[in-house]
Each structure stands twice: as C-alpha cells, then as structure tokens.
Tab-separated table of C-alpha atoms and ligand atoms in Angstrom:
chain	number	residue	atom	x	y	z
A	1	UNK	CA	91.027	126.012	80.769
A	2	UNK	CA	87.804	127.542	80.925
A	3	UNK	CA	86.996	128.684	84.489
A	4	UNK	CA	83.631	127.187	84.592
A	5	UNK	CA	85.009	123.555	83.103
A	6	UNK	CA	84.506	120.642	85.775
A	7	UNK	CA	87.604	118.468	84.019
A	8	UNK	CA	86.960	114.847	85.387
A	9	UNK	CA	89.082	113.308	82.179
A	10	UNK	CA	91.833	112.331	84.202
A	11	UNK	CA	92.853	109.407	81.940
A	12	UNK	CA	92.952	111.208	79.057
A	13	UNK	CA	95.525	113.448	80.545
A	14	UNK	CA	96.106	115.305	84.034
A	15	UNK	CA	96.641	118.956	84.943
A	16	UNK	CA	100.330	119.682	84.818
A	17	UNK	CA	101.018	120.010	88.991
A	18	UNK	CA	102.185	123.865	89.722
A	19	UNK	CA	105.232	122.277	91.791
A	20	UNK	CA	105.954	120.431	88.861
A	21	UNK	CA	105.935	123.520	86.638
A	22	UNK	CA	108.581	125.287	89.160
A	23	UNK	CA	110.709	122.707	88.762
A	24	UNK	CA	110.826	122.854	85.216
A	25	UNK	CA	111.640	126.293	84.692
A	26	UNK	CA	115.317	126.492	85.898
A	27	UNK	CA	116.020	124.384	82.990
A	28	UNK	CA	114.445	126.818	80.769
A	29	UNK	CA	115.366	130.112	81.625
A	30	UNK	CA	118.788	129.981	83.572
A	31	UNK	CA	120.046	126.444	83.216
A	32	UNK	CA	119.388	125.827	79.177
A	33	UNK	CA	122.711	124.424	78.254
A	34	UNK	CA	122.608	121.092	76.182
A	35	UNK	CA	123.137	117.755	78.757
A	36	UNK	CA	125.128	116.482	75.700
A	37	UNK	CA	127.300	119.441	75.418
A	38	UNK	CA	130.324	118.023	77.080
A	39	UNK	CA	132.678	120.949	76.557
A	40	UNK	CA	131.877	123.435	79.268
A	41	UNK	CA	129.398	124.337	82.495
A	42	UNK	CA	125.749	124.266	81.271
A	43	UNK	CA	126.543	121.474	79.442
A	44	UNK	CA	127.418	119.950	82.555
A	45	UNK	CA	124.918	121.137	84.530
A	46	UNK	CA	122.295	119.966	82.557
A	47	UNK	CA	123.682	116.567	82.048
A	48	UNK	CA	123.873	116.214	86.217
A	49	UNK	CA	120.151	117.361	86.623
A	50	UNK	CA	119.339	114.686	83.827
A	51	UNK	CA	121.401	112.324	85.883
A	52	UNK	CA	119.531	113.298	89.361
A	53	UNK	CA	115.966	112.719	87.248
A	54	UNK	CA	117.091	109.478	86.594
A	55	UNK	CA	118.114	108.425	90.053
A	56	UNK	CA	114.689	109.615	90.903
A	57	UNK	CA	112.740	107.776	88.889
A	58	UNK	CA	114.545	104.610	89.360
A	59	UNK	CA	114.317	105.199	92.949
A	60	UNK	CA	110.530	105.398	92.824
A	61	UNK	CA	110.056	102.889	90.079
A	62	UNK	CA	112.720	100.414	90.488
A	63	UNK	CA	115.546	99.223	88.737
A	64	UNK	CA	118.748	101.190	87.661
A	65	UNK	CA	118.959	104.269	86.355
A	66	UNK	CA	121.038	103.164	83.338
A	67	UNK	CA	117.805	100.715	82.213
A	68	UNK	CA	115.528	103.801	82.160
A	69	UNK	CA	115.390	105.512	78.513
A	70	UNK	CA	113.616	108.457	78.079
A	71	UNK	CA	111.352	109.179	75.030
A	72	UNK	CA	108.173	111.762	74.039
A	73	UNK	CA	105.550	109.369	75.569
A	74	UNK	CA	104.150	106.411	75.833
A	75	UNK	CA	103.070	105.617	72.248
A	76	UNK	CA	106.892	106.068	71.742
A	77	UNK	CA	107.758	103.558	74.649
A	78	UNK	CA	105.263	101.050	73.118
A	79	UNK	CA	106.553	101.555	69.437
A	80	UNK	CA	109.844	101.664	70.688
A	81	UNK	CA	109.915	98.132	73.329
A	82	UNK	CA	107.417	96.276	70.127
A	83	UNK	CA	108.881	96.820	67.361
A	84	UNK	CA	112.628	97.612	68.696
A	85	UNK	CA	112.644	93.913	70.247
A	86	UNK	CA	110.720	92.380	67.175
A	87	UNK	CA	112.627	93.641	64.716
A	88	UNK	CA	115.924	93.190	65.954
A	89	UNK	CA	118.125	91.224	63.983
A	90	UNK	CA	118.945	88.743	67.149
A	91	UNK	CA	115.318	88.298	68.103
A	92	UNK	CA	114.322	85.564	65.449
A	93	UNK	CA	110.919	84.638	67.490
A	94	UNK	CA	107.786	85.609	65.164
A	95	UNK	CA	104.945	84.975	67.792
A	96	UNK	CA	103.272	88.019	70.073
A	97	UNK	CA	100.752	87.681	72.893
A	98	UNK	CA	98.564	90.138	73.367
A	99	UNK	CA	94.904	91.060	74.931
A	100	UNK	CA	91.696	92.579	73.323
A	101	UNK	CA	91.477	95.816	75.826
A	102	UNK	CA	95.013	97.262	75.201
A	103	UNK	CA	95.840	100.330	73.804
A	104	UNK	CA	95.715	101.562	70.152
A	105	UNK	CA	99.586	102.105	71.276
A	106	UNK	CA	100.165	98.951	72.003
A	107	UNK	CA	97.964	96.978	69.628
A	108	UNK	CA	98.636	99.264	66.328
A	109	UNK	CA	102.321	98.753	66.178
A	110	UNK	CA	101.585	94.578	66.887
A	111	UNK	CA	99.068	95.125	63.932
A	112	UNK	CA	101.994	96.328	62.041
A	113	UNK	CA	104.377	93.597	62.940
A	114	UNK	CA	101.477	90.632	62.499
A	115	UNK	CA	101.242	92.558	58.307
A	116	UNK	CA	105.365	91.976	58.406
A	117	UNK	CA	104.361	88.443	59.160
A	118	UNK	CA	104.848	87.955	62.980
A	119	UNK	CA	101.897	85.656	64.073
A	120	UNK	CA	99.651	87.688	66.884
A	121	UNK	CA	97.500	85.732	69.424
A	122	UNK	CA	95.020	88.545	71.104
A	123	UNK	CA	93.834	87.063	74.407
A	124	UNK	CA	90.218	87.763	75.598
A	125	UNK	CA	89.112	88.746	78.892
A	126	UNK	CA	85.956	88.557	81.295
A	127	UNK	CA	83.847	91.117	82.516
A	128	UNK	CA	86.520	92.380	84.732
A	129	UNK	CA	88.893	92.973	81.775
A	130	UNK	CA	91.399	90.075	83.452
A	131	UNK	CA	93.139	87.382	81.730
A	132	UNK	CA	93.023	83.834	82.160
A	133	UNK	CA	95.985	82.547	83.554
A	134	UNK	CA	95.773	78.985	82.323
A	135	UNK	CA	94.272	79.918	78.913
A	136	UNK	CA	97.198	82.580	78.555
A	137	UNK	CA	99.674	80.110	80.049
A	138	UNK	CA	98.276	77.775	76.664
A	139	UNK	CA	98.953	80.479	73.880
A	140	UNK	CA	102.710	80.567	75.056
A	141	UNK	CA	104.971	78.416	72.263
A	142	UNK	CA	108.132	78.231	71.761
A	143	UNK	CA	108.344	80.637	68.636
A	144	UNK	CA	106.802	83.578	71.155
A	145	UNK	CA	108.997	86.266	71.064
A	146	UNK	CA	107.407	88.668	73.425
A	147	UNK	CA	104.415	89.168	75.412
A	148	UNK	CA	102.802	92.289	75.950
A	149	UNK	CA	99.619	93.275	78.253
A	150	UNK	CA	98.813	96.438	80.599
A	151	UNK	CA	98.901	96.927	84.185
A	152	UNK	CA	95.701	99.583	84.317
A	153	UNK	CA	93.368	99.801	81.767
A	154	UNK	CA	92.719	103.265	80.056
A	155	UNK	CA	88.528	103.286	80.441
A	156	UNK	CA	87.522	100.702	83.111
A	157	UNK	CA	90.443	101.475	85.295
A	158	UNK	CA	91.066	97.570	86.032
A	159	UNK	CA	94.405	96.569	87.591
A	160	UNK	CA	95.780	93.730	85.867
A	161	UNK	CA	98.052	91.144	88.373
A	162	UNK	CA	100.922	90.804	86.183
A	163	UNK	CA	103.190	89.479	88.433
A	164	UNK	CA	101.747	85.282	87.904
A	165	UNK	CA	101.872	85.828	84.149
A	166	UNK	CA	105.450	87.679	83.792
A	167	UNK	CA	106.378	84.176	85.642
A	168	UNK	CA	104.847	82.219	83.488
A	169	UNK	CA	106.191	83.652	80.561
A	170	UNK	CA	109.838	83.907	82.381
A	171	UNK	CA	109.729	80.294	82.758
A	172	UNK	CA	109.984	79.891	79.155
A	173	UNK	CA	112.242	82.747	78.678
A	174	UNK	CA	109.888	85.291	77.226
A	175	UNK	CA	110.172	88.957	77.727
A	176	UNK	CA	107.542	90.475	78.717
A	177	UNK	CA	106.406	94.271	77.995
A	178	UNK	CA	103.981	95.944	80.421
A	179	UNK	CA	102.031	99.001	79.414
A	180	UNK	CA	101.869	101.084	82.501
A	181	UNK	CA	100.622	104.430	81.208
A	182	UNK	CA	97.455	104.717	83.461
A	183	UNK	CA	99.298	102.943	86.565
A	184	UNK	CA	102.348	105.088	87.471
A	185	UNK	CA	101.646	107.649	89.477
A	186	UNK	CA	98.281	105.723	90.640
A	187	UNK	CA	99.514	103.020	92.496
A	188	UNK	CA	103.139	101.408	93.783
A	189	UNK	CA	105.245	99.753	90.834
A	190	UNK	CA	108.721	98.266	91.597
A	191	UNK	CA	109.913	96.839	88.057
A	192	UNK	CA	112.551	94.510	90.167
A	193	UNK	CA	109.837	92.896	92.464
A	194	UNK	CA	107.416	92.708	89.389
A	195	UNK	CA	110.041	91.516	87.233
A	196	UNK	CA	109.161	92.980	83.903
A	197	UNK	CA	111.431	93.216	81.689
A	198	UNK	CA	110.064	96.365	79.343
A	199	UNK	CA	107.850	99.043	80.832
A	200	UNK	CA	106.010	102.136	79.260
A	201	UNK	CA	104.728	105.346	80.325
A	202	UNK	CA	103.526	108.813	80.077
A	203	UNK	CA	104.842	111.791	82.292
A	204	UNK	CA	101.065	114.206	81.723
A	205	UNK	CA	99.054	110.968	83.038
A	206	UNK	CA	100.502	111.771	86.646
A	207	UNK	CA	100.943	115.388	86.545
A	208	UNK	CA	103.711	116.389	84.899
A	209	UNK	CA	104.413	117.750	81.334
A	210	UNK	CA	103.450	116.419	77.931
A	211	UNK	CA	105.665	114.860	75.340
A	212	UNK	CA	107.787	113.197	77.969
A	213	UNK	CA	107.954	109.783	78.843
A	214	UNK	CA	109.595	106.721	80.132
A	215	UNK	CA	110.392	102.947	78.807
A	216	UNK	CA	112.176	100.840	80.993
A	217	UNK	CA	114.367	98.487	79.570
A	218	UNK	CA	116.096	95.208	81.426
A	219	UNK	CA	119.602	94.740	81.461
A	220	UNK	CA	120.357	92.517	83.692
A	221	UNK	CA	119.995	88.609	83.788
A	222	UNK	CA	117.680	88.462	80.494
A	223	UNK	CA	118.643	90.262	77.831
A	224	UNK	CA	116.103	92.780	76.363
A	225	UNK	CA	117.520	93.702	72.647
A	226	UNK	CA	116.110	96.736	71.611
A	227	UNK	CA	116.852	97.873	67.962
A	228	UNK	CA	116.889	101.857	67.785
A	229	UNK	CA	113.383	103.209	66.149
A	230	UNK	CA	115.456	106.605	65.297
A	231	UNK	CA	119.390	107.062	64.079
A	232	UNK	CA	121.344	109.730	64.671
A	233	UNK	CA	123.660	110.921	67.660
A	234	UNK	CA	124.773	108.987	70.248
A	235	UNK	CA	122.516	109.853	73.277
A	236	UNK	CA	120.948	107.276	75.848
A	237	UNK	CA	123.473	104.200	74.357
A	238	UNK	CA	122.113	104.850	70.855
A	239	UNK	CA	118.918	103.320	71.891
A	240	UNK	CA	116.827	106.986	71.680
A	241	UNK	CA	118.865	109.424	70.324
A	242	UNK	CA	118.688	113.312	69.944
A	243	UNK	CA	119.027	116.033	72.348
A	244	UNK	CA	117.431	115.163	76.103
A	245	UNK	CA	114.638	117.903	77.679
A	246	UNK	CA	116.156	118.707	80.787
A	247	UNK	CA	112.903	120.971	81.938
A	248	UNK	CA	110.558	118.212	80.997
A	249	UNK	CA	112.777	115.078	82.289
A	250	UNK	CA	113.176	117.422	85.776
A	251	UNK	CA	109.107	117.765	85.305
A	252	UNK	CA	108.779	114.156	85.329
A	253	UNK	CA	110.908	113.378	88.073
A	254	UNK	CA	109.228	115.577	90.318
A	255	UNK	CA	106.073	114.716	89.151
A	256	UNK	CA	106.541	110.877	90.407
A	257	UNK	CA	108.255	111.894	93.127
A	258	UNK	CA	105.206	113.752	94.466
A	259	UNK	CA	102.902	110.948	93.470
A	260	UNK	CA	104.805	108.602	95.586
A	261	UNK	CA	104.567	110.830	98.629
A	262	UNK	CA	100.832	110.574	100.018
A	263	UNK	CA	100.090	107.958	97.476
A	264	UNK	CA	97.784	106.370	99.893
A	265	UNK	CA	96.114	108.865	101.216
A	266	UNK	CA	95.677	110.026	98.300
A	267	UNK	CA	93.961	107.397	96.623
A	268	UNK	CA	91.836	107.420	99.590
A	269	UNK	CA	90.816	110.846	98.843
A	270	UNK	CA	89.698	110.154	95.202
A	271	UNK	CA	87.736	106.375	96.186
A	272	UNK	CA	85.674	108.648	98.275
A	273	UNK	CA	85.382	111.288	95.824
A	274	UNK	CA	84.085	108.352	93.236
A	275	UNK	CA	81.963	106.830	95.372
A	276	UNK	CA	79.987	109.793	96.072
A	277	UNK	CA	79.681	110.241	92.306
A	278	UNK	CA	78.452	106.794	91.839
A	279	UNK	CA	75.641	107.082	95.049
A	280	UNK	CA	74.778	110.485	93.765
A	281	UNK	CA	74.665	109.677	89.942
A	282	UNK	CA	72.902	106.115	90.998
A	283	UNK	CA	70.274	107.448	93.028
A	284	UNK	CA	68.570	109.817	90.017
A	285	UNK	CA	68.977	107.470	87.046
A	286	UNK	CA	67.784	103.810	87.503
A	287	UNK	CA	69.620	101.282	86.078
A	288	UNK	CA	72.662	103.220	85.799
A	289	UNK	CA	75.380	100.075	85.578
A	290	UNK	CA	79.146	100.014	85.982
A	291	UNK	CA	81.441	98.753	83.890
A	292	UNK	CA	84.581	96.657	84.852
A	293	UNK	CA	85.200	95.851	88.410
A	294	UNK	CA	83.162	96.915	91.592
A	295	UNK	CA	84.343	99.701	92.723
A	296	UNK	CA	85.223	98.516	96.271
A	297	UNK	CA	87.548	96.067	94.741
A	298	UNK	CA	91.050	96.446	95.262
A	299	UNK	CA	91.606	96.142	91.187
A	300	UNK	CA	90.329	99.484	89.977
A	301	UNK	CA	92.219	102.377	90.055
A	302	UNK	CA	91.083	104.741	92.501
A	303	UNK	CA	89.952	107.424	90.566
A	304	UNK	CA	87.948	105.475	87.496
A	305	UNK	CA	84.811	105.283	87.423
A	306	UNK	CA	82.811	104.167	83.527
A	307	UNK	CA	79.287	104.169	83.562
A	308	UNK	CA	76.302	102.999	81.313
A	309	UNK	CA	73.284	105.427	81.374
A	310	UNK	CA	69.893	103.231	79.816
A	311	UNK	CA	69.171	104.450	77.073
A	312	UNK	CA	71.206	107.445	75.858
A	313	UNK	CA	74.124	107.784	73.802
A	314	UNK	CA	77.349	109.217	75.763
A	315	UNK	CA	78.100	111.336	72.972
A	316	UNK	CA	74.758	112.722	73.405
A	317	UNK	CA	75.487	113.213	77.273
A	318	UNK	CA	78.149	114.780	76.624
A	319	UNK	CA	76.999	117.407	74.199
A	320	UNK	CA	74.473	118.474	76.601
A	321	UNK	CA	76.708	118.517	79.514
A	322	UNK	CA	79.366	120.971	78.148
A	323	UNK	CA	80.582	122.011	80.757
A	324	UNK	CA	81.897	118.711	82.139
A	325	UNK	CA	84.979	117.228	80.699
A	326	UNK	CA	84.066	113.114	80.669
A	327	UNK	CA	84.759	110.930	77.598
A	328	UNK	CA	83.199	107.753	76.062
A	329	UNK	CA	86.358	106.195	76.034
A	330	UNK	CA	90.119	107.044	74.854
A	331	UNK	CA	91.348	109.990	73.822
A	332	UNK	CA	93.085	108.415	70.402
A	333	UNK	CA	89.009	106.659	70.141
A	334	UNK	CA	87.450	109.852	70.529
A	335	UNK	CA	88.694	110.952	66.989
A	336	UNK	CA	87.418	107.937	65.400
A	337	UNK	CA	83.928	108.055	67.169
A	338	UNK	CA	83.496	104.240	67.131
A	339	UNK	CA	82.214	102.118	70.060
A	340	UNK	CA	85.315	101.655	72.630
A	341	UNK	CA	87.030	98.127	72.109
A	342	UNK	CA	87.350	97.910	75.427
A	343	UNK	CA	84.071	97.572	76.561
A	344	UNK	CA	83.241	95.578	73.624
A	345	UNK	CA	86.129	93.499	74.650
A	346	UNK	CA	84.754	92.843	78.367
A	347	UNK	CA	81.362	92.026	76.701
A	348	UNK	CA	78.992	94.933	76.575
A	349	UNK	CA	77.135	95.321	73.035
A	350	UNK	CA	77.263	97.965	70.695
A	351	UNK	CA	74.529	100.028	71.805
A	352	UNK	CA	75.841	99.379	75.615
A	353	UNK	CA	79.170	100.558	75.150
A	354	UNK	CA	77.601	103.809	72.647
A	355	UNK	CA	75.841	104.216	76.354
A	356	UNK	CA	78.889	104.727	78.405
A	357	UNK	CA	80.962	107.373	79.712
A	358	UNK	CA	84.618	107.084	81.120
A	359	UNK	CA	85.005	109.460	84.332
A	360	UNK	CA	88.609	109.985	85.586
A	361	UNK	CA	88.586	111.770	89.188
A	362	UNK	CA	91.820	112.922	90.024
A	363	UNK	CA	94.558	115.446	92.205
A	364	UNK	CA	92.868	118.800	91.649
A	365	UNK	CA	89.008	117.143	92.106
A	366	UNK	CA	86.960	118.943	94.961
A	367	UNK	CA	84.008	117.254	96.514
A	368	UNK	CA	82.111	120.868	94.943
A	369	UNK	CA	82.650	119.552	91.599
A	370	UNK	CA	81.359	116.077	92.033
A	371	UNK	CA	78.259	117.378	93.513
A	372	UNK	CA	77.734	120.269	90.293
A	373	UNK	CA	79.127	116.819	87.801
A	374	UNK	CA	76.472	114.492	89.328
A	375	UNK	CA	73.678	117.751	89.161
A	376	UNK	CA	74.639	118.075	85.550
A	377	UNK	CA	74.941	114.673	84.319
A	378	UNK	CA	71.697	113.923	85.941
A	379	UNK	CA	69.598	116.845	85.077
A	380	UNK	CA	70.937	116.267	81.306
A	381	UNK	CA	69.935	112.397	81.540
A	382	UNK	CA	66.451	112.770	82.777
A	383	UNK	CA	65.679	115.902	79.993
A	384	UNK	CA	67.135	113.635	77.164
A	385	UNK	CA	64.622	110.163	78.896
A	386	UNK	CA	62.422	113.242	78.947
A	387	UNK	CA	61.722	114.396	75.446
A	388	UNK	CA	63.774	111.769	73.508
B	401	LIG	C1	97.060	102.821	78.497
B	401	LIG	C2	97.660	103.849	77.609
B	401	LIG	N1	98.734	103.550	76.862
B	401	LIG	C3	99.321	104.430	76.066
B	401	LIG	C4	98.844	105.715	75.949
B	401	LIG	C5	99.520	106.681	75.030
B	401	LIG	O1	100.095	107.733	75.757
B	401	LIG	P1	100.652	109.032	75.035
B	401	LIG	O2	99.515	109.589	74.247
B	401	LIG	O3	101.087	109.909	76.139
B	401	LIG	O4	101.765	108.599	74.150
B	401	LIG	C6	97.717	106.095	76.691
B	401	LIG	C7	97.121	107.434	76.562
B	401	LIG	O5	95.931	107.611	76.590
B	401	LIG	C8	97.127	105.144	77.563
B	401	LIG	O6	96.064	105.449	78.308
C-alpha cells in the first residue's frame, strides 16, 4: 500500500490483521500437510487445526461446527446457499423473495434462477434501506421456496432486523438465507438465536485473508438441502469439495475471534472516528446530506458513513482526492461505473446517487487520518464548486 494512502474503503475489503497473518503461517511453512491426507502426521495435523477453526467459528457465530462449510468467499456462499437449495432436485418451490439493495452476489445468481424460470419478487425499501414487514409478510405464498435478504448493507451500512421476518417466513416453513458479508466481524451474530437457516460471509471484510469464506448451513429441525455447485472428492460431506486451506481457514478463525474480543469498544472507537468525519466534512460543504440511517441510530454499522456532496460527481471527488481510498459504491459496481442500486433503491435520483461517496472507517483508522481525509475531501470539493 502506498505509504501516503489514507484507505477508508473498509467495505470493500479490510487490511489483513498482522496477528492474523502469524497465525497463518504455521500452516504454510512447517505444518503444510493436506487435512484430507488421512494416512500419516501432517495430514493429521492439519485436519485437527481445521477442526479447532471450526469450533471457533461456531463458537463465535453460533451453531455447530458440522453446519459450517467453508468456501473462497462470499459470492461462493451466496451462489452456493441460492442456487444449491433452488436447484435441488427435492426443493420443487419456484418462488424467491428478495430486496432491491442486495448484493450483485446475491441478486445475480436469483437473476439466473428467475431466466431458469423460478418466479422472483424483489421487495423495496424506504429511505432507511428497511423492509416492510407486513408488505414482505404479503409476497410470502405457498410456492416460495426461499427467502433471501442481508443483515448490513454494503454502502449505507444499514442493519437490517432479521429476526421478525426469519419468523415470519418460518411460520410457513421457508428457509431463509441471510447475507452477512458486511456484518460479521461488525457486530454480534448468533445463527441459533437469529434462527437463520443459511448464512454467508467473507473472511477479508473483518481482517483476515482473501479467498476464504464461510456459509452456514442448518441441519437441524428444518432441513436445508443444498445441491453441490462443484463435484469431485469427498471433502466437507460432498457439499464443497476439494482440498481445505488450512493457513487461510486458521486466518479466519483468528480473525473473528479477535473481532469478538473488544467488539464494543471497538465500535465505539470507529462511531467517534465517523462522527468527527461527518462534523468536520459538514461544517466546510453546505448541504452535504447522508444517506441511509442517522448516524446515531443503533442500525448503521459503526464504521459507515455515505455521503452526498451538492453538486459534484464522486467519481470526480475521487480523482482529485488520490490519495484517499473512498468509493461511490461497491467494489463489483465500481467496474461497471453505473449509479449504485442501492441508493437508487432507497430513493435518491440519478444525479444524487452519481453525488455520493461510500466511506468505510475501520481497525487500523487513526483520528490523524480523518482529520488529513476531511482536509482533502474538503479542499477538493470547494476547488471543483470553485472553477466548475
Ligand atoms: C454484502 C456483500 N455480499 C457479498 C459480497 C461478496 O464478497 P466476496 O467478494 O468476498 O465474495 C460483498 C463484497 O463486497 C458484500 O459487501
């Protein structure tokens, strides 16, 4: 990373954690057997620090370790819940609920099922980016087959109360997936006390390494049929095979373990941080707005913070603040340059959302950087007001 680079993308993805790093290692250099090599030591070993991953993660997430499968990410999680509980052979339901502000990874693989012919109701929300409960209570029928909507939103950090819906949907025995990519690691998730019955997520959005992730997969009282996305051997039950990453599964353990620690003090830390973004970005550009909800609410992520500066294009921003990593929504967006769907979706206009920057504050944030981020995003507004 360049030394000079204030990175304040924290959605997009997070600095691998130096602990996290040293735990990885081991399994690299020293302890590199195969965990499916069942015929001698490193196997062995490797397969028992898979195993203690495991117990970690279901220990800070919930459920049993058996119902967590790993995978590359969450796109794979989301590919893998959607279309492996669509398409199984058993699942003969061919209705999915959905909402306008998910993720491409959620809502291009339901694209993909609604042009195999599954019918695909796409809920809207308010300004907030939250559901309806009665309205989504109304789209239920009894040929839905699975229900799938986030817990944090990806670019107006809004926490989504699940728990009333996944009850609703329970009481007419529909599974329901929850997209929790921008949530772990951010605030407390117990999949037992939420009840969900599929979960997805992303190891490098809380710190640990890339191409590592987590869907969690019911298997007790409902029963969550999954039909394998990928053939071949017979790791995690057949669901996801191929050979485990013991250095990246040990990375993600750790990483959620040391999320879970000071989570709230930590999130305390990075409110504060925001907030003294927001006063010191508010008080040089009028009319600066927020989008999503207040940030003294209790459902915003700490660390999110998406702004609308009168005006001026983000893009534009951006390019004259180079040396501040922001975005103007997701990362997957940001290579198609259109205006995010998500702010559309809460009910900005074109030109409004084209005005907006995403700002994710995060672990390695100093207040030094938001004071140089607010100096630079300021100075760069009032020169582009200045000469157009
Ligand atoms: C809400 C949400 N879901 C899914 C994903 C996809 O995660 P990954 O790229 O790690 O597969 C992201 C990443 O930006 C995300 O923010």
């Amino acid at each position: 990373m360049p030394d000079e680079l204030i990175y304040l993308d924290n959605h997009s993805t997070t600095r691998c954690d130096p602990r996290v790093a040293d735990a990885m290692l081991p399994f690299l250099l020293d302890s590199y057997g195969n965990p499916h090599s069942s015929t001698h030591a490193a196997g062995h070993a490797a397969a028992a620090a898979i195993d203690e991953a495991l117990r970690q993660i279901a220990e800070h997430l919930g459920g049993a370790k058996e119902e967590w499968i790993i995978t590359s990410g969450a796109t794979e999680s989301t590919n893998l819940a959607l279309l492996g509980h669509c398409l199984h052979p058993r699942n003969r339901k061919r209705h999915i609920v959905t909402a306008v502000t998910e993720h491409p990874a959620v809502l291009d693989p339901i694209e993909m099922l609604r042009r195999e012919g599954f019918r695909v109701t796409v809920l809207g929300v308010d300004a907030n980016g939250q559901i309806d409960e009665g309205q989504f209570a109304d789209t239920l029928t009894d040929d839905t087959g699975i229900v799938s909507l986030m817990l944090a939103n990806n670019e107006i950090g809004s926490l989504h109360p699940l728990k009333p819906l996944i009850e609703i949907a329970h009481q007419r025995d529909i599974p329901v997936h929850t997209d929790a990519t921008q949530a772990v690691g951010r605030v407390a998730i117990d999949v037992a006390d939420l009840k969900v019955d599929l979960l997805s997520c992303s190891a490098h959005k809380f710190y640990g390494p890339k191409g590592v992730g987590l869907l969690y997969c019911r298997r007790q009282g409902r029963l969550t049929r999954i039909q394998p996305r990928l053939f071949g051997g017979g790791q995690q039950r057949r669901v996801r095979p191929g050979t485990m990453n013991p250095a990246a599964i040990a990375g993600m353990a750790t990483a959620l373990h040391l999320c879970t620690e000071g989570l709230s003090a930590e999130n305390q830390r990075i409110a504060t941080l925001r907030q003294r973004l927001w006063e010191g970005l508010v008080q040089r550009i009028p009319g600066l707005e927020i989008n999503g909800p207040a940030l003294d609410s209790q459902s915003r992520v700490a660390g999110n913070l998406n702004v609308m500066f009168p005006g001026v294009e983000g893009e534009a921003l951006m390019l004259a603040s180079p040396q501040l990593a922001v975005s103007s929504g997701s990362a997957c967006n940001s290579l198609d340059a259109v205006a995010s769907h998500v702010l559309l979706g809460i009910g900005r206009s074109e030109p409004q959302a084209r005005s907006s920057l995403r700002i994710g504050i995060g672990r390695f944030n100093t207040v030094d950087e938001i004071d140089r981020a607010i100096t630079m995003l300021a100075d760069a507004y009032e020169q582009m007001r200045r000469f157009g």
